[in-house]
XYZ file of C-alpha atoms in Angstrom:
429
model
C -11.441 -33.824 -13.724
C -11.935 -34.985 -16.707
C -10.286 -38.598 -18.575
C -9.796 -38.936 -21.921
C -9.280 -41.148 -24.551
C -7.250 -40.881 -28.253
C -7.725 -43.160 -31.071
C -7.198 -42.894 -34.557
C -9.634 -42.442 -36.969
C -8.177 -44.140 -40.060
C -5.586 -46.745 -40.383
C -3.459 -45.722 -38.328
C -0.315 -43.085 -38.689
C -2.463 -40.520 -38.363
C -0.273 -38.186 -35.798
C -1.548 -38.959 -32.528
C 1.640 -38.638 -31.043
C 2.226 -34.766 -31.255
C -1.624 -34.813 -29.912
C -1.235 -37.347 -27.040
C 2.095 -34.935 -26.359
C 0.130 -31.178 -26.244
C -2.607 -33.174 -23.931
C 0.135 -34.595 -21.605
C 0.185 -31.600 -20.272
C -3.123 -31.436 -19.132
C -3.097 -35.201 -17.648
C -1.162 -36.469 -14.571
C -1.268 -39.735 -15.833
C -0.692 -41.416 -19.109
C -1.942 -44.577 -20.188
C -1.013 -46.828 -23.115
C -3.761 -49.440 -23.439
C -2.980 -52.002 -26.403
C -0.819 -52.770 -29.560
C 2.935 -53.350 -29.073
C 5.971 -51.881 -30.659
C 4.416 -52.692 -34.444
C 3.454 -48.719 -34.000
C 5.317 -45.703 -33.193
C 4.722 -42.290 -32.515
C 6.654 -39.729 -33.191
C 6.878 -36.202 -30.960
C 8.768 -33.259 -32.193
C 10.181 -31.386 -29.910
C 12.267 -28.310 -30.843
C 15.307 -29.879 -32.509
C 14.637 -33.000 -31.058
C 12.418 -35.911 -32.832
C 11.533 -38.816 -30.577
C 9.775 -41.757 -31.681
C 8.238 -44.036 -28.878
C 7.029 -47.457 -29.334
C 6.268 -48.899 -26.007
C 6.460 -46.275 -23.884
C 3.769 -43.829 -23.477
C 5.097 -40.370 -25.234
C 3.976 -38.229 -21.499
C 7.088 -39.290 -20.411
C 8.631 -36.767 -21.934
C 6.865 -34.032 -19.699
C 8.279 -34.432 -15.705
C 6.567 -35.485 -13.689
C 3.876 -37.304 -15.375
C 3.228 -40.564 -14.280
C 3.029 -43.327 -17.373
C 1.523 -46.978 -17.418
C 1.501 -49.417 -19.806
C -1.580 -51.308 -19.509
C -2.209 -54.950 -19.881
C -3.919 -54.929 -23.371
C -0.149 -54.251 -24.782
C 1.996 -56.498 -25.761
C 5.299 -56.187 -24.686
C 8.791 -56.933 -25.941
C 11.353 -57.144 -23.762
C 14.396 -56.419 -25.811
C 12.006 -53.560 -27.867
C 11.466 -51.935 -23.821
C 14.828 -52.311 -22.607
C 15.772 -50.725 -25.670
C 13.721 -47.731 -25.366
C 14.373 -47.002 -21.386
C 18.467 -46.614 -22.102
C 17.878 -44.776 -25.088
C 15.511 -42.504 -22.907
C 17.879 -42.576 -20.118
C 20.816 -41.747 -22.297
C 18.694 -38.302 -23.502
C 18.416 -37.116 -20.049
C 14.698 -38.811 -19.432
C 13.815 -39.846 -15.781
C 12.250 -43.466 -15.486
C 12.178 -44.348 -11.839
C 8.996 -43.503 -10.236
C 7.205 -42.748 -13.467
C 6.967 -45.262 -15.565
C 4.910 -48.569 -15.002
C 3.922 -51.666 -16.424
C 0.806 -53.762 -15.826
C 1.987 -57.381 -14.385
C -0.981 -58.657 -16.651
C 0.684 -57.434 -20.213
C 1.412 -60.382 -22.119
C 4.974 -60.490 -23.496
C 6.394 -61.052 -26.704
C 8.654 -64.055 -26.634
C 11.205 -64.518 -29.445
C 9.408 -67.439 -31.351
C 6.652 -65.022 -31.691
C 8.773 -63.305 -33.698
C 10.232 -66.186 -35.592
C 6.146 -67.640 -36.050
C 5.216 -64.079 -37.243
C 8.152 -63.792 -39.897
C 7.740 -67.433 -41.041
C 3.875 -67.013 -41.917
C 4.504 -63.766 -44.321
C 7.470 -65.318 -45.602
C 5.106 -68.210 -46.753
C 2.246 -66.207 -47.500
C 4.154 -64.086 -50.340
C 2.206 -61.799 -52.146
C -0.738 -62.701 -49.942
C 0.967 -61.608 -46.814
C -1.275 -59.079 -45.132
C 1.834 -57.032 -44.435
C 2.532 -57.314 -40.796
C 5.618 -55.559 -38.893
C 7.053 -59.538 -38.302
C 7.636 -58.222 -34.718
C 5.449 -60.925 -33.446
C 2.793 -58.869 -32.610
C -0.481 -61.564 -33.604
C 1.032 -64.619 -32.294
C 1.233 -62.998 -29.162
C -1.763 -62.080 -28.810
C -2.875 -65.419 -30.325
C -1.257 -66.972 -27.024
C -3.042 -65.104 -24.723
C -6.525 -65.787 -26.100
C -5.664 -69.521 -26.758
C -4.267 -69.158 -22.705
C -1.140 -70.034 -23.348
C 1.142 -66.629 -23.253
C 3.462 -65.792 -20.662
C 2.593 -62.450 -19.109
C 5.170 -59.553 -17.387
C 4.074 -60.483 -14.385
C 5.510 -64.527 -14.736
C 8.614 -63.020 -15.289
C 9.032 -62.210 -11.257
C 8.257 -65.957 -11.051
C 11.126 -67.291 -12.057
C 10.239 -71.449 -11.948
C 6.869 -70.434 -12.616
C 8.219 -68.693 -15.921
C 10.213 -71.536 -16.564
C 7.180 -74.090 -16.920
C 4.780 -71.823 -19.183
C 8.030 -71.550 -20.791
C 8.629 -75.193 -21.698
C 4.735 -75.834 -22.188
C 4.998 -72.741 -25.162
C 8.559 -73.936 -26.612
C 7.115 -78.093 -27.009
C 4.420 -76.550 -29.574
C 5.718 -73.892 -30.937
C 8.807 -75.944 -32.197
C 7.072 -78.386 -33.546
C 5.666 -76.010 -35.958
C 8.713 -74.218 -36.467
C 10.819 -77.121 -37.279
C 8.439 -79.264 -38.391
C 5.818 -76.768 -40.835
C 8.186 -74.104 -41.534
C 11.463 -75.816 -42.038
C 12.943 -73.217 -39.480
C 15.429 -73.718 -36.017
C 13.920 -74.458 -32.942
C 14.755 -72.550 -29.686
C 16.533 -73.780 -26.826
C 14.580 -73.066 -23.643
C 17.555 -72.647 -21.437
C 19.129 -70.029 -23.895
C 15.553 -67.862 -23.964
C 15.011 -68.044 -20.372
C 18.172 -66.804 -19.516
C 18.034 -64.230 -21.974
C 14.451 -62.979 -21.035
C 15.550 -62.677 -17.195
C 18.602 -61.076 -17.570
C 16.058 -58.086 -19.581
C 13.381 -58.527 -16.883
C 15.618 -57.312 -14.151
C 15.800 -54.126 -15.973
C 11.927 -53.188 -15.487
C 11.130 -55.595 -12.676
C 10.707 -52.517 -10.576
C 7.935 -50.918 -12.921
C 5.777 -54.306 -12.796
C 2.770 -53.672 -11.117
C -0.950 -54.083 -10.343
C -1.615 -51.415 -13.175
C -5.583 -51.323 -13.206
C -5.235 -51.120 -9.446
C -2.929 -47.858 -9.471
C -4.750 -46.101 -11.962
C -8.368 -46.605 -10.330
C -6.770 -44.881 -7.536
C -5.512 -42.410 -9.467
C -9.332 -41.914 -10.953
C -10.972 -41.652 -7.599
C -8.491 -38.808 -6.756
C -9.188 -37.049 -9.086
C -6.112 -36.757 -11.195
C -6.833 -36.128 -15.063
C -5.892 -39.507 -16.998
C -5.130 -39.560 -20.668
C -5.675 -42.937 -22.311
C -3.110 -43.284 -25.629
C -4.295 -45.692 -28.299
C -1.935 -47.152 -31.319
C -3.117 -47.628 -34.849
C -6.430 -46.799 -36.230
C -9.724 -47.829 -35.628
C -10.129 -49.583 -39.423
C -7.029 -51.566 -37.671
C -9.240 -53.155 -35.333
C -9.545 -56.848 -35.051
C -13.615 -56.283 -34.634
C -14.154 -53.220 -36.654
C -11.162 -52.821 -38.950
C -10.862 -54.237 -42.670
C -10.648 -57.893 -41.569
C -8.602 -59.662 -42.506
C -6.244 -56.894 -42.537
C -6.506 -56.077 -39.385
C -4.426 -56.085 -36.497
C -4.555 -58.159 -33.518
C -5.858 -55.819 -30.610
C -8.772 -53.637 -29.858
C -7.661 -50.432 -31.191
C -10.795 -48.960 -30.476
C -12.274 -47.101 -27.676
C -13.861 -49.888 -26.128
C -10.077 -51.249 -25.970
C -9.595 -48.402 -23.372
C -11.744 -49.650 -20.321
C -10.289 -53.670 -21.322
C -6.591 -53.027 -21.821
C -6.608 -50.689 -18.795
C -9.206 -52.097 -16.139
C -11.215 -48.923 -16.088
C -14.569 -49.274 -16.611
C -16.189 -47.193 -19.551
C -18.041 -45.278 -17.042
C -14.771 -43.007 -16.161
C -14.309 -42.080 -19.635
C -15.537 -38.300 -20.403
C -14.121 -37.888 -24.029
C -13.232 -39.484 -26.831
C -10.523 -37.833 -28.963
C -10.695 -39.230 -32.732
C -7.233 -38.334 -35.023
C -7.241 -38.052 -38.800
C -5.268 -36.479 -41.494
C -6.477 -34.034 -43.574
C -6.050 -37.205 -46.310
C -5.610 -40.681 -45.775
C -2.797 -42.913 -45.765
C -2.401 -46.575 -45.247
C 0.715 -49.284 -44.617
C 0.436 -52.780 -46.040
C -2.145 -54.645 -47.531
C -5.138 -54.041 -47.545
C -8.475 -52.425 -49.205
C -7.710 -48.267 -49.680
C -10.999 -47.231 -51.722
C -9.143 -43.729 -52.132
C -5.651 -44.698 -52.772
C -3.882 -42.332 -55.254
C -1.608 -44.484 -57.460
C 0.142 -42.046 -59.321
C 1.935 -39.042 -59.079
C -0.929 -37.616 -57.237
C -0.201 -40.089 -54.444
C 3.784 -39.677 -54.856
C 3.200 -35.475 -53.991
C 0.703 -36.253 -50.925
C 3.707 -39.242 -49.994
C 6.510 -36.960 -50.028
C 4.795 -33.852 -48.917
C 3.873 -35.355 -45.662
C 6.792 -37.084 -45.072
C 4.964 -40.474 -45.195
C 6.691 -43.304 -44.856
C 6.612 -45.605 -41.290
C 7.789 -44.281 -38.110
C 8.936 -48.185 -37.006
C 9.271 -49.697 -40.681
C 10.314 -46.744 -42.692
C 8.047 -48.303 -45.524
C 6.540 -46.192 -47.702
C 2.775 -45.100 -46.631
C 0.029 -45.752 -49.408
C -1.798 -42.197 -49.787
C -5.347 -40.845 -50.923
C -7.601 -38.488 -50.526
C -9.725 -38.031 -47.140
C -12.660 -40.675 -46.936
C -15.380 -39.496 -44.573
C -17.179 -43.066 -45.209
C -13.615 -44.697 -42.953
C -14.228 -41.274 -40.014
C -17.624 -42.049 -40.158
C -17.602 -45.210 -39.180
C -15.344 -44.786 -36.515
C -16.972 -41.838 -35.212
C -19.923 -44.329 -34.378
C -17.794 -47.036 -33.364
C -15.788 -44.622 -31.077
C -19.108 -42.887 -29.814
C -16.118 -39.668 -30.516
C -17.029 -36.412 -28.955
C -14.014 -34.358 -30.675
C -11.888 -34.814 -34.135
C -8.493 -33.395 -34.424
C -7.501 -32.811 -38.004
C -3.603 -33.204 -38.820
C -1.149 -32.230 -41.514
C -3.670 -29.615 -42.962
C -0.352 -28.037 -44.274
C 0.193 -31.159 -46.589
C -2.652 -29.826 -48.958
C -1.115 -26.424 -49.401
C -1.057 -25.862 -52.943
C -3.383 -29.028 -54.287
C -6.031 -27.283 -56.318
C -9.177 -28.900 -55.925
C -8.959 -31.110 -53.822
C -11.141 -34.275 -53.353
C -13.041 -35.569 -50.658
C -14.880 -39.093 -50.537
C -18.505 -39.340 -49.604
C -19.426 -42.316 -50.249
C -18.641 -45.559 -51.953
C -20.742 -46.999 -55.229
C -20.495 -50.511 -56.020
C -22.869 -51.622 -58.805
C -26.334 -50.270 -58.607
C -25.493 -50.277 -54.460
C -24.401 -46.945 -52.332
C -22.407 -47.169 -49.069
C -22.268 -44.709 -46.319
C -20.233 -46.710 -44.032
C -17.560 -48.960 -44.716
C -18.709 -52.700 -45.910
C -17.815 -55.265 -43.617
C -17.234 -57.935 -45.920
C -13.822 -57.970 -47.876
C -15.277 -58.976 -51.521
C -18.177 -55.993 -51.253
C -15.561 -53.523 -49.888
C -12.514 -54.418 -52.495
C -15.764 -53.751 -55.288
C -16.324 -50.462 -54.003
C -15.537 -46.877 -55.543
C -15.183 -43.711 -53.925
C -17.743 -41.057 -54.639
C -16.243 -37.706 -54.320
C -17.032 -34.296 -53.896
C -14.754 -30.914 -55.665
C -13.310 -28.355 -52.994
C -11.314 -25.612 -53.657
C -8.134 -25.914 -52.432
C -5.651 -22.967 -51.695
C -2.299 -21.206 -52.754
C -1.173 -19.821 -49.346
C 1.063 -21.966 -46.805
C -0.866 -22.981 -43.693
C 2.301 -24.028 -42.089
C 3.127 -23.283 -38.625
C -0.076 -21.205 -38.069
C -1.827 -21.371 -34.888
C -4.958 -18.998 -35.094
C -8.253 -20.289 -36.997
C -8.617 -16.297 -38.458
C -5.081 -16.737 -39.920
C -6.084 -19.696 -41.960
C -6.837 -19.444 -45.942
C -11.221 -19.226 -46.491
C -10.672 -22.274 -48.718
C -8.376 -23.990 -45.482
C -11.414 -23.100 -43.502
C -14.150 -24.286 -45.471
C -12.246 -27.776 -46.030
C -12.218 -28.306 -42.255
C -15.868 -27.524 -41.928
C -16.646 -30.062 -44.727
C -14.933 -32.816 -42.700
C -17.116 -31.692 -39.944
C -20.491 -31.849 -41.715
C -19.542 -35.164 -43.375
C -18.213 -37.013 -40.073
C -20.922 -35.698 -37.861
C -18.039 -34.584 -35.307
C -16.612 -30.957 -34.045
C -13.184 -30.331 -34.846
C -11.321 -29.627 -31.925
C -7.861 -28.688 -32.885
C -6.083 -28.565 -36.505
C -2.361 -28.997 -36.452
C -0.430 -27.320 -38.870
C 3.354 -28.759 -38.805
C 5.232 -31.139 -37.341
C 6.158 -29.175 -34.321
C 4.294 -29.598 -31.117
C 3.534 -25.585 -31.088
C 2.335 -25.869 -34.923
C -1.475 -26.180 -34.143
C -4.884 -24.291 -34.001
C -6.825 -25.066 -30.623
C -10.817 -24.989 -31.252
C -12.086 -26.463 -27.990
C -10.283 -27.994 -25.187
C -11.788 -31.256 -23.413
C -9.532 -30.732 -20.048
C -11.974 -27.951 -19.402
């Protein structure tokens, strides 16, 4: 038996999907433990492309049991959403999936709150989704959110629903200039959507304890990145949830004891969407062939990803942070052709040298990447699954990232495909 864990190593966007997806078969169970449907990930498989924001992406293998733990935030409309269009492509729900009755949800003036503040911030709007992701999880730490399992509740849901709506239109209306909400018209609408998954609600942490002490394999699927995290991540511009590994064991009710691995994901360069410090951003054309050879622009925004070269200072860090025990390197196939290619080992600012990423915004927006020359290579790495088949320069660039994050490489995908990757250790076993 063995339970594992996936995170992202950078900012976020970094594959994790198509890697949650080829470990799904290994697990019986699949567990999505924070963030809300601000991220998506996106699974390829053969001519279809599905991109999952709530759900966790194991349900596409039958039989395997998904839970959406209560670190996530949930949207209602965003999960109804997603079940039809899952149920309209031939997916089974009903006895797989499941939703912890202590998620908070997402209620619309979260949205409205979240839209309002970038709208006023301008050009100093951290660059959220404006799915009202943070004021959501503002609510629950300020104990005032409404959680899934209040929706079963129905007068119950009605009071924490009056309670929210007195505040929350007072600063819509009165800060913001904006309508206020009419609490008959939301509750009606949120019940008539929580009859579609009121048979998934349940005790969540409860279920998948049990499924722990029998021994089934349990997968545990983070969103984002770990410089993302409202702890460790490039605060201010940061999400709202632990995005860590640590955010595992509290947005599941698992204690950290039950973990055995910790998978970390990273491209082969780095990318990053909205604001934010990006020591290695490319601003030029450089950055417009990385952008467009990977495809990168937002699987739930469609907004064009910022792109640089890999920073081992950012997979550092969260190789610490993470305590990760494997690295999985994607879109090596990007780099095909880039001749040399860079690699950040450090940052310089001033007289002062950083091997791991700055905590304060001023010193890190000061910093500058060092970097180090490889040789890059002329033949395609796409689609290849065997390490021997890979170019000696491919190679010797995945080894780098090795020796400069302090983590073994476990598998190096190579395409978009879920078959497109090169295996180097397997933590199931």
């Amino acid at each position: 038996m063995s339970n594992v864990v996936i995170v992202g190593a950078q900012w976020g966007d970094e594959g994790k999907g198509k890697i949650v997806d080829i470990y799904t078969e290994r697990a019986g169970l699949v567990v999505r433990y924070q963030g809300g449907h601000n991220a998506g990930h996106t699974v390829v498989i053969g001519d279809e492309t599905f991109i999952l924001h709530l759900i966790p992406s194991g349900i596409l293998h039958t039989g395997k049991k998904c839970v959406i733990g209560n670190g996530v935030v949930v949207s209602p409309e965003a999960l109804v959403h997603e079940m039809d269009e899952l149920s309209r492509r031939g997916i089974e729900l009903e006895g797989r999936l499941f939703i912890s009755e202590r998620a908070q949800v997402i209620m619309p003036y979260h949205v409205a709150l979240d839209q309002a503040r970038e709208e006023r911030k301008g050009d100093k709007a951290i660059g959220t989704t404006g799915r009202g992701i943070g004021p959501a999880y503002e609510d629950k730490v300020a104990r005032t959110g409404i959680r899934v399992g209040d929706l079963k509740r129905p007068e119950y849901f009605r009071e924490r629903l009056a309670a929210a709506l007195e505040y929350k239109n007072f600063i819509l209306t009165g800060f913001f200039g904006k309508k206020p909400f009419s609490e008959q018209a939301v509750f009606d609408t949120t019940m008539a959507m929580a009859e579609r998954f009121a048979g998934c609600i349940v005790n969540a942490a409860d279920l998948i304890q049990r499924e722990v002490a029998a021994g089934t394999d349990v997968l545990f699927e983070g969103a984002q990145g770990s410089h993302l995290d409202i702890d460790h991540g490039t605060y201010p511009f940061v999400t709202s949830s632990s995005t860590t590994a640590g955010g595992a064991s509290t947005g599941s009710g698992v204690g950290p004891r039950a973990i055995d691995h910790v998978i970390g994901i990273s491209k082969a360069y780095t990318t990053r969407v909205g604001g934010g410090p990006f020591p290695t951003e490319l601003d030029g054309d450089l950055g417009d062939r990385i952008r467009e050879a990977g495809g990168e622009y937002g699987a739930t925004t469609g907004r064009p990803r910022r792109c640089g070269w890999f920073d081992a200072v950012v997979v550092r860090q969260s190789a610490r942070v993470n305590g990760l025990t494997g690295l999985v390197v994607t879109k090596l196939d990007v780099l095909d052709g880039f001749d040399p290619i860079r690699v950040c080992v450090g940052y310089s600012r001033g007289e002062e040298k950083y091997d791991l990423v700055p905590s304060g915004l001023p010193e890190l927006v000061g910093c500058r990447p060092l970097y180090e020359e490889l040789p890059g290579w002329s033949s395609s790495t796409a689609g290849l699954k065997a390490w021997e088949d890979l170019p000696d320069e491919a190679r010797s660039y995945v080894r780098k990232l090795e020796e400069l994050t302090g983590v073994p490489v476990v598998i190096v995908s190579t395409g978009q495909e879920r078959s497109e990757y090169i295996e180097l250790s397997d933590p199931w076993k």
